[in-house]
């Protein structure tokens, strides 16, 4: 008991340090959130020596066919009539380009000053819009390989997921997104969402709604000692799940955003799963169905050169969540999660970065469905991507050193000026990750309640639309080497 209590205290301290770091980050959020490609500033032959000021007369937007002018201007952090110190104009224009590009609405963004006289200037913003509509057909095998599906299961379509995923990234020209998933087969999934980040006249508030229904013929019902899932399955569906969520966002400036959300979800599983022969702690009660409400508040801070693949700047978030109320033995959880990222340009195409993250769930007696920690979605250590490490508290620290080694374009022979060539950048990297996951459950798995460490080398490939593919060759503390290829938005 004493050792468990000690580990609990250690885990709590680790997470607390991470939260304090994030709080420190957000305490320095400024009102004038302004940064982007280096524009070439023309010579000012006015006879006025710096320090001197220029007054912005007008902003001209060109190249946008779908996106509204006022959405672009909202992200610039500067208005006609504002004055800019001449010595800071180049840096100010770089920031403006950065924030417009980070809307993820454009392939390229160019920001240029036009000097009208010794005291006034205009800003010309030229953008090239991305494709906003993506209908993506889906065909996914449940089995590990095509041969296994074809030989063992005779190509049965009962073991295939098929359908369509549709997304529109800019429905009305105000960066509002609509998503629709229609998947059938081994797993059924019907879901839709709509996100409108600029819903008021001042463009400082937004909202989102999403809902969905899914059925599964196979679900994880426990975590094995070797940190793999134990699966329950039969010929019929063993899990029905539906949810509905809504959220309200506040983004008065550029770098900081707050989100308040509420949702309800309901899960029904096969009676067998919660039996003593499988996992009576799946819900922590003796009913095969569970419904609960989620309340959450999140603060995000982002000031990086490229929001999809940052090389310079800082970002992070803090999130508070209340799940359920514990009525009649139901779900009851309060969690705190935080993350801090620092990206540094070392010069001569060298870059380094670090990430600190952590989460704690209270009380520690949580059911299996609330035990996800490392190995869940984008929360993992490189070298342990394929291990499931459950727990009620975790902390991670990740470090990168990378260098750009290739930068070239390939012509597409399209007539489009926007897509007449495809850019490629290659970054070679070395990395090391550390982590700790605390679990009160006994017996714990072999990777719980101990320091985790991995290291490796790899290559990141960045191309059109900031699509990036990661090749990571790593060694973990179990002595196992692995090559992982993924496009998950991990650090």
CSV table of C-alpha atoms in Angstrom, one decimal:
chain,number,residue,atom,x,y,z
A,1,UNK,CA,0.0,0.0,0.0
A,2,UNK,CA,2.8,2.4,0.9
A,3,UNK,CA,4.5,1.9,-2.4
A,4,UNK,CA,1.3,2.5,-4.3
A,5,UNK,CA,0.7,5.7,-2.4
A,6,UNK,CA,4.2,6.8,-3.1
A,7,UNK,CA,3.8,6.2,-6.8
A,8,UNK,CA,0.6,8.1,-6.7
A,9,UNK,CA,2.3,11.1,-5.1
A,10,UNK,CA,5.2,11.0,-7.6
A,11,UNK,CA,2.8,10.8,-10.5
A,12,UNK,CA,0.8,13.7,-9.1
A,13,UNK,CA,3.9,15.8,-8.7
A,14,UNK,CA,5.1,15.1,-12.3
A,15,UNK,CA,1.8,16.2,-13.7
A,16,UNK,CA,1.6,19.3,-11.5
A,17,UNK,CA,4.9,20.5,-12.7
A,18,UNK,CA,3.7,20.2,-16.3
A,19,UNK,CA,0.5,22.1,-15.5
A,20,UNK,CA,2.4,24.9,-13.8
A,21,UNK,CA,4.6,25.2,-17.0
A,22,UNK,CA,1.5,25.6,-19.1
A,23,UNK,CA,0.0,28.2,-16.8
A,24,UNK,CA,3.3,30.1,-17.0
A,25,UNK,CA,3.0,30.0,-20.8
A,26,UNK,CA,-0.5,31.4,-20.9
A,27,UNK,CA,0.2,34.1,-18.4
A,28,UNK,CA,2.3,35.8,-21.0
A,29,UNK,CA,-0.4,35.9,-23.7
A,30,UNK,CA,-0.4,39.4,-25.2
A,31,UNK,CA,-3.2,41.5,-26.6
A,32,UNK,CA,-1.3,42.5,-29.7
A,33,UNK,CA,-1.0,38.9,-31.1
A,34,UNK,CA,0.8,39.5,-34.2
A,35,UNK,CA,3.9,37.2,-37.3
A,36,UNK,CA,5.5,35.0,-41.8
A,37,UNK,CA,8.0,34.5,-45.8
A,38,UNK,CA,10.3,37.5,-45.6
A,39,UNK,CA,9.1,40.3,-47.8
A,40,UNK,CA,11.7,42.5,-49.3
A,41,UNK,CA,11.3,46.0,-48.1
A,42,UNK,CA,12.0,48.7,-50.7
A,43,UNK,CA,14.3,51.6,-49.9
A,44,UNK,CA,12.7,54.6,-48.3
A,45,UNK,CA,14.2,57.7,-50.0
A,46,UNK,CA,12.3,60.1,-47.8
A,47,UNK,CA,15.2,61.6,-45.9
A,48,UNK,CA,13.5,60.4,-42.7
A,49,UNK,CA,15.8,58.3,-40.5
A,50,UNK,CA,14.7,55.5,-38.2
A,51,UNK,CA,13.1,55.6,-35.7
A,52,UNK,CA,10.1,56.8,-37.8
A,53,UNK,CA,6.6,55.7,-38.2
A,54,UNK,CA,4.5,54.7,-41.2
A,55,UNK,CA,0.7,54.9,-41.3
A,56,UNK,CA,-1.3,52.1,-42.9
A,57,UNK,CA,-3.7,53.6,-45.4
A,58,UNK,CA,-5.3,50.4,-46.9
A,59,UNK,CA,-5.2,46.6,-47.1
A,60,UNK,CA,-5.8,45.0,-50.5
A,61,UNK,CA,-6.6,41.2,-50.7
A,62,UNK,CA,-6.2,39.4,-54.0
A,63,UNK,CA,-6.4,35.7,-55.1
A,64,UNK,CA,-9.2,34.7,-52.9
A,65,UNK,CA,-12.2,33.3,-54.7
A,66,UNK,CA,-14.1,31.6,-51.9
A,67,UNK,CA,-12.7,33.1,-48.7
A,68,UNK,CA,-14.2,36.4,-47.5
A,69,UNK,CA,-11.9,39.4,-47.4
A,70,UNK,CA,-12.8,40.2,-43.8
A,71,UNK,CA,-11.8,36.7,-42.6
A,72,UNK,CA,-8.3,37.3,-43.9
A,73,UNK,CA,-8.1,40.8,-42.5
A,74,UNK,CA,-9.4,39.5,-39.1
A,75,UNK,CA,-6.2,37.4,-38.9
A,76,UNK,CA,-3.7,40.2,-39.7
A,77,UNK,CA,-3.8,41.9,-36.4
A,78,UNK,CA,-3.5,45.3,-38.0
A,79,UNK,CA,-6.1,47.8,-39.3
A,80,UNK,CA,-6.1,50.8,-41.7
A,81,UNK,CA,-5.1,53.8,-39.6
A,82,UNK,CA,-2.6,51.9,-37.5
A,83,UNK,CA,1.0,53.1,-37.3
A,84,UNK,CA,4.1,50.9,-37.6
A,85,UNK,CA,7.6,51.7,-36.6
A,86,UNK,CA,9.7,51.5,-39.8
A,87,UNK,CA,12.5,49.4,-38.1
A,88,UNK,CA,9.9,46.8,-37.2
A,89,UNK,CA,7.9,46.7,-40.4
A,90,UNK,CA,9.6,43.6,-42.0
A,91,UNK,CA,9.1,41.5,-38.8
A,92,UNK,CA,5.5,42.8,-38.6
A,93,UNK,CA,4.8,41.7,-42.2
A,94,UNK,CA,6.4,38.3,-41.5
A,95,UNK,CA,4.0,37.8,-38.6
A,96,UNK,CA,1.0,38.9,-40.7
A,97,UNK,CA,1.8,36.2,-43.3
A,98,UNK,CA,2.3,33.6,-40.6
A,99,UNK,CA,-1.2,34.1,-39.1
A,100,UNK,CA,-2.9,34.2,-42.5
A,101,UNK,CA,-1.2,31.0,-43.5
A,102,UNK,CA,-2.0,29.3,-40.2
A,103,UNK,CA,-5.7,29.5,-41.1
A,104,UNK,CA,-4.9,26.5,-43.3
A,105,UNK,CA,-7.1,27.9,-46.0
A,106,UNK,CA,-4.3,28.7,-48.4
A,107,UNK,CA,-1.5,27.0,-50.3
A,108,UNK,CA,0.7,30.1,-50.4
A,109,UNK,CA,0.5,33.6,-48.8
A,110,UNK,CA,2.4,36.6,-49.9
A,111,UNK,CA,2.4,39.9,-48.0
A,112,UNK,CA,4.0,43.0,-49.5
A,113,UNK,CA,4.2,46.7,-48.5
A,114,UNK,CA,3.6,49.4,-51.0
A,115,UNK,CA,5.2,52.7,-49.9
A,116,UNK,CA,3.0,55.6,-51.0
A,117,UNK,CA,5.1,58.4,-49.6
A,118,UNK,CA,7.3,59.1,-46.6
A,119,UNK,CA,4.5,58.6,-44.1
A,120,UNK,CA,2.0,56.1,-45.6
A,121,UNK,CA,1.9,52.6,-47.0
A,122,UNK,CA,-0.5,49.9,-48.2
A,123,UNK,CA,-0.4,46.2,-47.6
A,124,UNK,CA,-1.0,43.9,-50.6
A,125,UNK,CA,-1.9,40.3,-49.6
A,126,UNK,CA,-1.9,37.7,-52.3
A,127,UNK,CA,-3.2,34.2,-51.6
A,128,UNK,CA,-3.7,30.9,-53.4
A,129,UNK,CA,-6.6,28.9,-52.0
A,130,UNK,CA,-6.5,25.2,-51.3
A,131,UNK,CA,-9.0,22.7,-52.5
A,132,UNK,CA,-11.8,22.8,-49.9
A,133,UNK,CA,-13.9,19.8,-50.9
A,134,UNK,CA,-12.7,16.3,-50.3
A,135,UNK,CA,-14.9,13.2,-50.9
A,136,UNK,CA,-12.8,10.3,-49.9
A,137,UNK,CA,-13.9,6.7,-50.7
A,138,UNK,CA,-13.1,4.2,-47.9
A,139,UNK,CA,-12.1,0.6,-48.2
A,140,UNK,CA,-10.4,-0.9,-45.2
A,141,UNK,CA,-9.6,-4.5,-44.4
A,142,UNK,CA,-10.1,-5.7,-40.9
A,143,UNK,CA,-7.5,-8.4,-41.1
A,144,UNK,CA,-3.7,-7.9,-40.9
A,145,UNK,CA,-3.0,-8.5,-44.6
A,146,UNK,CA,-4.7,-8.9,-47.9
A,147,UNK,CA,-3.5,-12.5,-48.1
A,148,UNK,CA,-5.1,-13.4,-44.8
A,149,UNK,CA,-8.4,-11.8,-45.8
A,150,UNK,CA,-8.4,-13.5,-49.2
A,151,UNK,CA,-7.2,-17.0,-48.2
A,152,UNK,CA,-8.5,-17.4,-44.6
A,153,UNK,CA,-11.8,-15.5,-45.0
A,154,UNK,CA,-12.2,-16.0,-48.8
A,155,UNK,CA,-12.5,-12.3,-49.4
A,156,UNK,CA,-15.6,-11.9,-47.3
A,157,UNK,CA,-17.0,-8.4,-47.4
A,158,UNK,CA,-18.3,-9.0,-43.9
A,159,UNK,CA,-14.7,-8.3,-42.8
A,160,UNK,CA,-14.3,-5.0,-44.7
A,161,UNK,CA,-15.2,-1.4,-43.8
A,162,UNK,CA,-16.4,0.6,-46.8
A,163,UNK,CA,-18.1,3.9,-47.4
A,164,UNK,CA,-17.2,7.5,-47.9
A,165,UNK,CA,-15.8,10.4,-45.8
A,166,UNK,CA,-16.7,13.8,-47.0
A,167,UNK,CA,-15.3,17.1,-45.7
A,168,UNK,CA,-15.7,20.7,-46.8
A,169,UNK,CA,-13.2,23.0,-45.2
A,170,UNK,CA,-14.7,26.4,-46.2
A,171,UNK,CA,-18.5,26.1,-46.7
A,172,UNK,CA,-19.5,29.7,-46.7
A,173,UNK,CA,-16.0,31.3,-47.1
A,174,UNK,CA,-15.8,31.9,-43.3
A,175,UNK,CA,-13.6,28.9,-42.6
A,176,UNK,CA,-16.6,26.9,-41.5
A,177,UNK,CA,-16.2,23.1,-41.9
A,178,UNK,CA,-18.7,20.3,-42.5
A,179,UNK,CA,-17.8,16.7,-42.2
A,180,UNK,CA,-19.8,13.5,-42.9
A,181,UNK,CA,-18.8,9.9,-42.4
A,182,UNK,CA,-20.8,7.0,-43.9
A,183,UNK,CA,-19.1,3.7,-43.2
A,184,UNK,CA,-20.6,0.2,-43.3
A,185,UNK,CA,-19.3,-3.3,-43.0
A,186,UNK,CA,-17.4,-4.8,-40.1
A,187,UNK,CA,-17.9,-1.5,-38.3
A,188,UNK,CA,-20.7,0.9,-38.9
A,189,UNK,CA,-20.2,4.6,-38.4
A,190,UNK,CA,-22.5,7.5,-39.3
A,191,UNK,CA,-21.4,10.9,-38.1
A,192,UNK,CA,-21.6,14.5,-39.0
A,193,UNK,CA,-20.2,17.8,-37.6
A,194,UNK,CA,-20.3,21.5,-38.4
A,195,UNK,CA,-17.8,24.0,-37.0
A,196,UNK,CA,-18.2,27.8,-37.5
A,197,UNK,CA,-15.3,29.6,-35.8
A,198,UNK,CA,-16.5,33.1,-36.9
A,199,UNK,CA,-20.2,33.2,-36.0
A,200,UNK,CA,-20.6,36.7,-34.6
A,201,UNK,CA,-20.2,40.1,-36.3
A,202,UNK,CA,-16.9,40.9,-34.5
A,203,UNK,CA,-15.5,37.5,-35.6
A,204,UNK,CA,-14.4,36.7,-32.1
A,205,UNK,CA,-16.9,33.8,-31.2
A,206,UNK,CA,-17.9,30.5,-32.8
A,207,UNK,CA,-19.6,27.2,-32.2
A,208,UNK,CA,-19.5,23.6,-33.3
A,209,UNK,CA,-21.9,20.7,-33.2
A,210,UNK,CA,-21.4,17.0,-33.9
A,211,UNK,CA,-23.3,13.8,-33.5
A,212,UNK,CA,-22.8,10.2,-34.5
A,213,UNK,CA,-23.7,6.5,-34.2
A,214,UNK,CA,-21.5,3.5,-34.5
A,215,UNK,CA,-21.6,-0.3,-34.1
A,216,UNK,CA,-18.7,-2.7,-33.7
A,217,UNK,CA,-18.3,-6.5,-34.0
A,218,UNK,CA,-15.0,-6.3,-32.1
A,219,UNK,CA,-14.0,-4.2,-29.1
A,220,UNK,CA,-11.1,-4.1,-26.6
A,221,UNK,CA,-12.4,-5.2,-23.2
A,222,UNK,CA,-9.1,-5.4,-21.2
A,223,UNK,CA,-5.3,-4.6,-21.4
A,224,UNK,CA,-3.0,-7.6,-21.2
A,225,UNK,CA,0.2,-7.8,-19.2
A,226,UNK,CA,2.2,-7.3,-22.4
A,227,UNK,CA,0.4,-3.9,-23.0
A,228,UNK,CA,-1.8,-5.2,-25.8
A,229,UNK,CA,-5.6,-5.2,-26.0
A,230,UNK,CA,-7.7,-8.2,-25.3
A,231,UNK,CA,-10.5,-8.3,-27.9
A,232,UNK,CA,-14.0,-9.6,-27.6
A,233,UNK,CA,-15.9,-10.4,-30.8
A,234,UNK,CA,-18.6,-12.6,-32.3
A,235,UNK,CA,-20.7,-12.7,-35.5
A,236,UNK,CA,-23.0,-9.9,-34.4
A,237,UNK,CA,-22.4,-6.4,-33.2
A,238,UNK,CA,-21.1,-6.3,-29.6
A,239,UNK,CA,-21.0,-2.6,-29.1
A,240,UNK,CA,-23.5,0.2,-29.9
A,241,UNK,CA,-22.4,3.8,-29.3
A,242,UNK,CA,-24.0,7.2,-30.0
A,243,UNK,CA,-23.1,10.7,-29.0
A,244,UNK,CA,-24.0,14.4,-29.5
A,245,UNK,CA,-21.7,17.3,-28.6
A,246,UNK,CA,-21.7,21.1,-28.8
A,247,UNK,CA,-19.2,23.8,-28.1
A,248,UNK,CA,-18.7,27.5,-27.8
A,249,UNK,CA,-15.4,29.1,-28.8
A,250,UNK,CA,-13.9,32.5,-27.8
A,251,UNK,CA,-11.0,33.9,-29.8
A,252,UNK,CA,-10.8,37.7,-29.3
A,253,UNK,CA,-7.2,38.0,-30.5
A,254,UNK,CA,-5.1,35.7,-32.7
A,255,UNK,CA,-3.0,33.4,-30.5
A,256,UNK,CA,-5.3,32.4,-27.7
A,257,UNK,CA,-8.6,30.5,-28.0
A,258,UNK,CA,-11.0,29.2,-25.3
A,259,UNK,CA,-13.5,26.4,-25.8
A,260,UNK,CA,-16.5,25.5,-23.6
A,261,UNK,CA,-18.2,22.2,-24.5
A,262,UNK,CA,-20.9,19.9,-23.4
A,263,UNK,CA,-21.9,16.5,-24.7
A,264,UNK,CA,-23.8,13.3,-24.0
A,265,UNK,CA,-22.8,9.8,-25.0
A,266,UNK,CA,-24.3,6.3,-24.5
A,267,UNK,CA,-22.6,2.9,-24.8
A,268,UNK,CA,-24.2,-0.5,-24.9
A,269,UNK,CA,-22.0,-3.6,-24.9
A,270,UNK,CA,-22.6,-7.4,-24.9
A,271,UNK,CA,-23.5,-8.8,-21.4
A,272,UNK,CA,-20.6,-11.1,-21.7
A,273,UNK,CA,-18.1,-8.3,-21.6
A,274,UNK,CA,-19.0,-7.2,-18.1
A,275,UNK,CA,-19.1,-10.7,-16.7
A,276,UNK,CA,-16.5,-12.0,-14.2
A,277,UNK,CA,-15.0,-14.1,-17.0
A,278,UNK,CA,-14.1,-11.0,-19.0
A,279,UNK,CA,-14.0,-7.6,-17.3
A,280,UNK,CA,-16.5,-6.6,-14.6
A,281,UNK,CA,-14.7,-3.3,-14.3
A,282,UNK,CA,-15.4,-2.3,-17.9
A,283,UNK,CA,-18.0,0.2,-16.5
A,284,UNK,CA,-17.3,-0.4,-12.8
A,285,UNK,CA,-20.9,-1.6,-12.4
A,286,UNK,CA,-23.1,-4.6,-13.4
A,287,UNK,CA,-25.0,-3.0,-16.2
A,288,UNK,CA,-24.0,-3.5,-19.9
A,289,UNK,CA,-25.0,0.1,-20.8
A,290,UNK,CA,-23.8,3.5,-19.7
A,291,UNK,CA,-24.7,7.0,-20.5
A,292,UNK,CA,-22.9,10.1,-19.2
A,293,UNK,CA,-22.5,13.9,-19.7
A,294,UNK,CA,-19.1,15.5,-20.4
A,295,UNK,CA,-18.3,19.1,-19.6
A,296,UNK,CA,-15.0,20.6,-20.7
A,297,UNK,CA,-13.1,23.9,-20.7
A,298,UNK,CA,-9.9,24.3,-22.8
A,299,UNK,CA,-7.5,27.1,-23.3
A,300,UNK,CA,-5.1,26.9,-26.3
A,301,UNK,CA,-2.2,29.2,-27.1
A,302,UNK,CA,-0.5,29.0,-30.6
A,303,UNK,CA,2.4,31.2,-31.9
A,304,UNK,CA,4.3,29.1,-34.4
A,305,UNK,CA,5.5,29.6,-37.9
A,306,UNK,CA,3.5,26.7,-39.4
A,307,UNK,CA,0.6,25.3,-37.4
A,308,UNK,CA,0.7,22.0,-39.3
A,309,UNK,CA,4.5,21.5,-39.1
A,310,UNK,CA,6.0,24.0,-36.7
A,311,UNK,CA,9.7,24.7,-36.7
A,312,UNK,CA,9.8,27.9,-34.6
A,313,UNK,CA,7.6,29.3,-31.8
A,314,UNK,CA,5.6,28.0,-28.9
A,315,UNK,CA,2.2,26.4,-28.4
A,316,UNK,CA,0.3,24.6,-25.7
A,317,UNK,CA,-3.0,24.0,-24.0
A,318,UNK,CA,-4.7,23.3,-20.6
A,319,UNK,CA,-8.0,21.3,-20.5
A,320,UNK,CA,-10.4,20.7,-17.6
A,321,UNK,CA,-13.0,17.9,-18.0
A,322,UNK,CA,-15.8,16.6,-15.8
A,323,UNK,CA,-17.4,13.3,-17.0
A,324,UNK,CA,-20.5,12.0,-15.3
A,325,UNK,CA,-21.7,12.4,-11.8
A,326,UNK,CA,-21.3,9.0,-10.3
A,327,UNK,CA,-25.0,8.5,-9.7
A,328,UNK,CA,-26.0,4.9,-8.9
A,329,UNK,CA,-22.4,3.7,-9.4
A,330,UNK,CA,-22.1,5.3,-12.9
A,331,UNK,CA,-19.2,7.2,-14.5
A,332,UNK,CA,-17.5,9.8,-12.4
A,333,UNK,CA,-14.3,11.5,-13.4
A,334,UNK,CA,-12.5,14.9,-13.2
A,335,UNK,CA,-9.4,15.3,-15.3
A,336,UNK,CA,-6.8,18.0,-15.9
A,337,UNK,CA,-4.5,17.8,-19.0
A,338,UNK,CA,-1.8,20.1,-20.2
A,339,UNK,CA,0.8,20.4,-22.9
A,340,UNK,CA,3.7,22.8,-23.7
A,341,UNK,CA,5.7,22.8,-27.0
A,342,UNK,CA,8.8,24.8,-27.8
A,343,UNK,CA,10.3,25.0,-31.3
A,344,UNK,CA,13.6,26.6,-32.0
A,345,UNK,CA,15.3,27.6,-35.3
A,346,UNK,CA,19.0,27.1,-34.7
A,347,UNK,CA,20.0,28.5,-38.1
A,348,UNK,CA,21.6,26.9,-41.1
A,349,UNK,CA,18.6,24.6,-41.5
A,350,UNK,CA,19.0,23.1,-38.0
A,351,UNK,CA,16.0,22.9,-35.7
A,352,UNK,CA,15.3,21.6,-32.2
A,353,UNK,CA,12.1,21.2,-30.2
A,354,UNK,CA,10.7,19.9,-26.9
A,355,UNK,CA,7.4,18.9,-25.6
A,356,UNK,CA,6.1,18.4,-22.1
A,357,UNK,CA,2.6,16.9,-21.5
A,358,UNK,CA,0.6,15.3,-18.7
A,359,UNK,CA,-2.8,14.3,-17.5
A,360,UNK,CA,-4.4,13.2,-14.2
A,361,UNK,CA,-7.8,11.6,-13.6
A,362,UNK,CA,-9.6,11.7,-10.3
A,363,UNK,CA,-10.6,9.7,-8.4
A,364,UNK,CA,-8.0,7.0,-9.2
A,365,UNK,CA,-10.7,4.2,-9.2
A,366,UNK,CA,-11.7,4.6,-12.8
A,367,UNK,CA,-13.4,2.0,-15.1
A,368,UNK,CA,-11.6,0.4,-18.0
A,369,UNK,CA,-13.2,2.8,-20.5
A,370,UNK,CA,-11.6,5.8,-18.7
A,371,UNK,CA,-8.1,4.3,-18.4
A,372,UNK,CA,-6.7,5.4,-21.7
A,373,UNK,CA,-3.2,7.0,-21.4
A,374,UNK,CA,-0.3,6.4,-23.7
A,375,UNK,CA,-0.9,4.6,-27.0
A,376,UNK,CA,-4.3,6.4,-27.4
A,377,UNK,CA,-4.7,8.4,-30.6
A,378,UNK,CA,-1.8,11.0,-30.8
A,379,UNK,CA,-0.6,10.4,-27.2
A,380,UNK,CA,2.4,8.0,-27.5
A,381,UNK,CA,6.1,7.6,-27.2
A,382,UNK,CA,8.0,7.0,-30.4
A,383,UNK,CA,9.2,3.4,-30.1
A,384,UNK,CA,6.1,2.4,-28.1
A,385,UNK,CA,3.4,3.5,-30.6
A,386,UNK,CA,1.9,0.0,-30.7
A,387,UNK,CA,1.8,-0.5,-27.0
A,388,UNK,CA,-1.3,0.4,-24.9
A,389,UNK,CA,-0.2,1.8,-21.5
A,390,UNK,CA,-3.3,2.5,-19.4
A,391,UNK,CA,-3.5,4.5,-16.3
A,392,UNK,CA,-5.0,7.4,-14.4
A,393,UNK,CA,-2.0,9.7,-14.6
A,394,UNK,CA,0.8,10.2,-17.1
A,395,UNK,CA,3.5,12.6,-18.1
A,396,UNK,CA,5.8,12.7,-21.1
A,397,UNK,CA,8.8,14.6,-22.3
A,398,UNK,CA,10.0,14.5,-25.9
A,399,UNK,CA,13.0,16.0,-27.6
A,400,UNK,CA,13.9,16.5,-31.3
A,401,UNK,CA,17.0,17.6,-33.3
A,402,UNK,CA,16.4,17.8,-37.0
A,403,UNK,CA,17.9,19.3,-40.2
A,404,UNK,CA,16.5,20.0,-43.6
A,405,UNK,CA,18.4,17.8,-46.0
A,406,UNK,CA,16.3,18.1,-49.3
A,407,UNK,CA,14.1,20.8,-50.8
A,408,UNK,CA,12.7,20.4,-54.3
A,409,UNK,CA,9.6,20.5,-56.5
A,410,UNK,CA,8.2,18.1,-59.1
A,411,UNK,CA,6.1,19.5,-62.0
A,412,UNK,CA,2.6,18.1,-62.3
A,413,UNK,CA,1.9,19.3,-65.9
A,414,UNK,CA,-1.4,20.8,-64.7
A,415,UNK,CA,-2.4,24.1,-66.2
A,416,UNK,CA,-3.4,25.4,-62.8
A,417,UNK,CA,-0.9,28.0,-61.4
A,418,UNK,CA,-1.6,26.8,-57.9
A,419,UNK,CA,-0.9,23.1,-58.5
A,420,UNK,CA,1.5,23.1,-61.4
A,421,UNK,CA,4.2,21.7,-59.1
A,422,UNK,CA,4.4,19.6,-55.9
A,423,UNK,CA,6.9,20.7,-53.3
A,424,UNK,CA,8.9,18.3,-51.1
A,425,UNK,CA,11.0,18.9,-48.0
A,426,UNK,CA,12.9,16.2,-46.2
A,427,UNK,CA,14.1,16.5,-42.6
A,428,UNK,CA,16.5,14.1,-41.0
A,429,UNK,CA,16.1,13.8,-37.2
A,430,UNK,CA,17.2,12.2,-34.0
A,431,UNK,CA,14.9,12.0,-31.0
A,432,UNK,CA,14.5,10.7,-27.5
A,433,UNK,CA,11.2,10.4,-25.5
A,434,UNK,CA,10.5,9.8,-21.8
A,435,UNK,CA,7.2,9.0,-20.1
A,436,UNK,CA,5.6,7.7,-16.9
A,437,UNK,CA,2.1,6.2,-16.5
A,438,UNK,CA,0.6,5.5,-13.1
A,439,UNK,CA,-2.0,2.8,-12.6
A,440,UNK,CA,-3.6,1.9,-9.3
A,441,UNK,CA,-4.8,-1.4,-10.8
A,442,UNK,CA,-3.1,-4.6,-9.5
A,443,UNK,CA,-1.5,-6.4,-11.2
A,444,UNK,CA,-0.4,-3.6,-13.5
A,445,UNK,CA,1.1,-4.2,-17.0
A,446,UNK,CA,4.8,-4.5,-17.5
A,447,UNK,CA,5.1,-0.8,-18.6
A,448,UNK,CA,3.1,0.8,-15.8
A,449,UNK,CA,4.5,2.6,-12.8
A,450,UNK,CA,8.0,2.9,-14.2
A,451,UNK,CA,10.1,5.4,-16.2
A,452,UNK,CA,9.7,4.8,-19.9
A,453,UNK,CA,12.4,5.8,-22.4
A,454,UNK,CA,12.9,5.5,-26.2
A,455,UNK,CA,15.3,6.9,-28.7
A,456,UNK,CA,15.8,6.8,-32.4
A,457,UNK,CA,16.4,8.5,-35.8
A,458,UNK,CA,14.0,9.2,-38.7
A,459,UNK,CA,13.0,11.2,-41.7
A,460,UNK,CA,10.0,13.5,-42.0
A,461,UNK,CA,8.6,14.2,-45.5
A,462,UNK,CA,6.6,17.4,-45.9
A,463,UNK,CA,4.7,18.0,-49.1
A,464,UNK,CA,1.6,19.8,-50.6
A,465,UNK,CA,-1.0,20.8,-48.1
A,466,UNK,CA,1.5,20.4,-45.4
A,467,UNK,CA,0.9,16.6,-45.6
A,468,UNK,CA,3.7,15.0,-43.6
A,469,UNK,CA,4.8,11.4,-43.4
A,470,UNK,CA,7.1,10.3,-40.6
A,471,UNK,CA,9.6,7.4,-40.8
A,472,UNK,CA,10.8,6.6,-37.3
A,473,UNK,CA,13.4,3.9,-36.5
A,474,UNK,CA,13.5,3.5,-32.7
A,475,UNK,CA,14.7,1.4,-29.8
A,476,UNK,CA,12.6,1.1,-26.7
A,477,UNK,CA,13.6,0.0,-23.1
A,478,UNK,CA,12.4,-3.5,-23.8
A,479,UNK,CA,15.3,-3.8,-26.3
A,480,UNK,CA,13.0,-4.0,-29.3
A,481,UNK,CA,13.7,-2.1,-32.5
A,482,UNK,CA,11.0,-1.0,-34.8
A,483,UNK,CA,10.3,1.0,-37.9
A,484,UNK,CA,7.1,3.1,-37.7
A,485,UNK,CA,5.5,4.9,-40.6
A,486,UNK,CA,2.6,7.2,-39.9
A,487,UNK,CA,1.0,10.5,-40.6
A,488,UNK,CA,-0.4,11.0,-37.1
A,489,UNK,CA,0.1,14.5,-35.8
A,490,UNK,CA,2.5,13.4,-33.1
A,491,UNK,CA,5.4,15.5,-31.9
